[in-house]
Every structure is written in structure tokens, then in C-alpha cells.
Amino acid sequence: MAVHRKRFRVEDIVGGEMPIPDVVEEAPPMHSEIMAELRAIRAQMAKGAAPLSGSAAMAAIDASTAHELAEARTMLDTYRAQIEQCEKLKVELDLIHDAIDRTKREIATLHGKSFDGGEMAKVNGELGAVVGGTEQATQQILEAAESIDQAASAMSKVDSADQQKRLADDIQERVISIFEACNFQDLTGQRISKVMTTMKFIEQHINAMMDIWGGVDAIKAHVPAHVDSRSDDEKLLNGPKLAGDVGHASQDDIDALFD
């Protein structure tokens, strides 16, 4: 735009009038106007970018918080599951500890009252006495029976009354010897009763230990397969038949084989 030169007072005083050149030039933009424009541009940029940046930041924060919360919940669930497993394991370990402790008490009782040297020696001594007494009584009965048989045979061949009387006295003496030998049965019964008492005591505590570990059915599951290592002759020696045993041939069955 055109700039008009201002007329100063000195020129009016002199009385002359200096020529005023017509200068037309473009005025440069003012600093304040430039700064105002920059501030306006910056304000417009802030208005358009600030809401977008803030929402994106909030969304990022929410996403990060949700992810961390999910991880924390997953870790917490894992810890809870591990704690439950540990509690179950503790219960099982307590049961095993209690079973072992009770088994130790039963074994200690058996060792103190049955399996120590004195008690087992006593049982062995009683069984040995039964075997020895039975053998001795059997030998005495057989000798007496043999003497009776001989005396009876001799009595039928003699005619003298004195000889017959001596033979009859001898037979009577041998009969008394048989009666005396038969007293072994009473002693044997007493000895066997002592042994049976000890065996029942052992059986009672063994059954208690089996009950601790689940009973007979649970024990059977761990029994190894039976392997018969006897020879052919040993397999034929099954011992005398007990009353009620099955799988044995009776005397009638044997007699029927010869009919």
C-alpha cells in the first residue's frame, strides 16, 4: 500500500514547501501478526491432534491393564490349583505316615512279645516236646502190643496154671503200660494250646497290619505268582488229609479201583 510522507513543522516555519515524492512500496508484515498466525496454526493443530492422541493413549493403557489383569488371574488360578494339589498330597502323606506308624507299633508288639528269642525258643521247645513225646509214646505202645501178642501166643500153648497166670500178669502189665503211654495225648494238647495261643496272637497283629494297608483284598493284589519248585516225588507227599479237605481220594475210592 502507498505510504504518505508526513509534513514536519520545520518545513512550515521555513515557509517553503519541499516537494513530496510519491513513494509507493510494500510494507513488510509485522512481527506480531506473524506470531499471531503461528499461534493460530498451532492452536488448530492442537485441537485436531490432542483428542486423538489422548484416546489412543487411554486405549493403550486399558489394553495393557486388561492384559496384565488376565495374566494375574491366570497365575492366580495356577497357584490355587497347585495349592489344592499340595493339600491333597499332604492328606495322602498324612495317611501313609499314620499307616506306617501303626504298622511299626504292630511289628514292635510282635517283636517284643512273640518274635524275640525267648518266645520263639519256647514255641520251638513246645513243638519239639510234642514230637518227642508222641514218638516215645508210640514206641512204648508198640512194644507193649508186641509183648501182649507174644504172651497171648504162649498162653495158648501151655497147660500149667502157674505159667498161664504169669503170662496173664505180664499181659495186664503191658496193658497198663499202654494206658500210661496214652497219657501223652493230654500233654500234647497242653503244649499245642500254648503254641496255638502264640500263633493266634501273631495272626491277630498280622491281620491288624493287613487292615491298615487296605485289608486282605488289597494285599492279594501284590501277591506274586506261585511257582511250585517241588520235585515230582515231593508233589505226591501232601500229608494227611484234614476233615473237610477237598481234592483227596477217600478209602472207598481206592477200594473201588480194585473191584
mmCIF file with all atom_site columns, C-alpha atoms in Angstrom, residues 9 27 103 113 123 195 233:
data_model
loop_
_atom_site.group_PDB
_atom_site.id
_atom_site.type_symbol
_atom_site.label_atom_id
_atom_site.label_alt_id
_atom_site.label_comp_id
_atom_site.label_asym_id
_atom_site.label_entity_id
_atom_site.label_seq_id
_atom_site.pdbx_PDB_ins_code
_atom_site.Cartn_x
_atom_site.Cartn_y
_atom_site.Cartn_z
_atom_site.occupancy
_atom_site.B_iso_or_equiv
_atom_site.pdbx_formal_charge
_atom_site.auth_seq_id
_atom_site.auth_comp_id
_atom_site.auth_asym_id
_atom_site.auth_atom_id
_atom_site.pdbx_PDB_model_num
ATOM 1 C CA . ARG A 1 9   ? 6.726 21.707   11.406 1.00 0.00 ? 9   ARG A CA 1
ATOM 2 C CA . ALA A 1 27  ? 5.229 -2.769   3.824  1.00 0.00 ? 27  ALA A CA 1
ATOM 3 C CA . THR A 1 103 ? 2.468 -100.820 61.354 1.00 0.00 ? 103 THR A CA 1
ATOM 4 C CA . LYS A 1 113 ? 6.047 -110.490 72.720 1.00 0.00 ? 113 LYS A CA 1
ATOM 5 C CA . VAL A 1 123 ? 7.412 -122.265 70.860 1.00 0.00 ? 123 VAL A CA 1
ATOM 6 C CA . VAL A 1 195 ? 1.665 -122.825 70.655 1.00 0.00 ? 195 VAL A CA 1
ATOM 7 C CA . ASP A 1 233 ? 8.151 -137.103 44.411 1.00 0.00 ? 233 ASP A CA 1
#
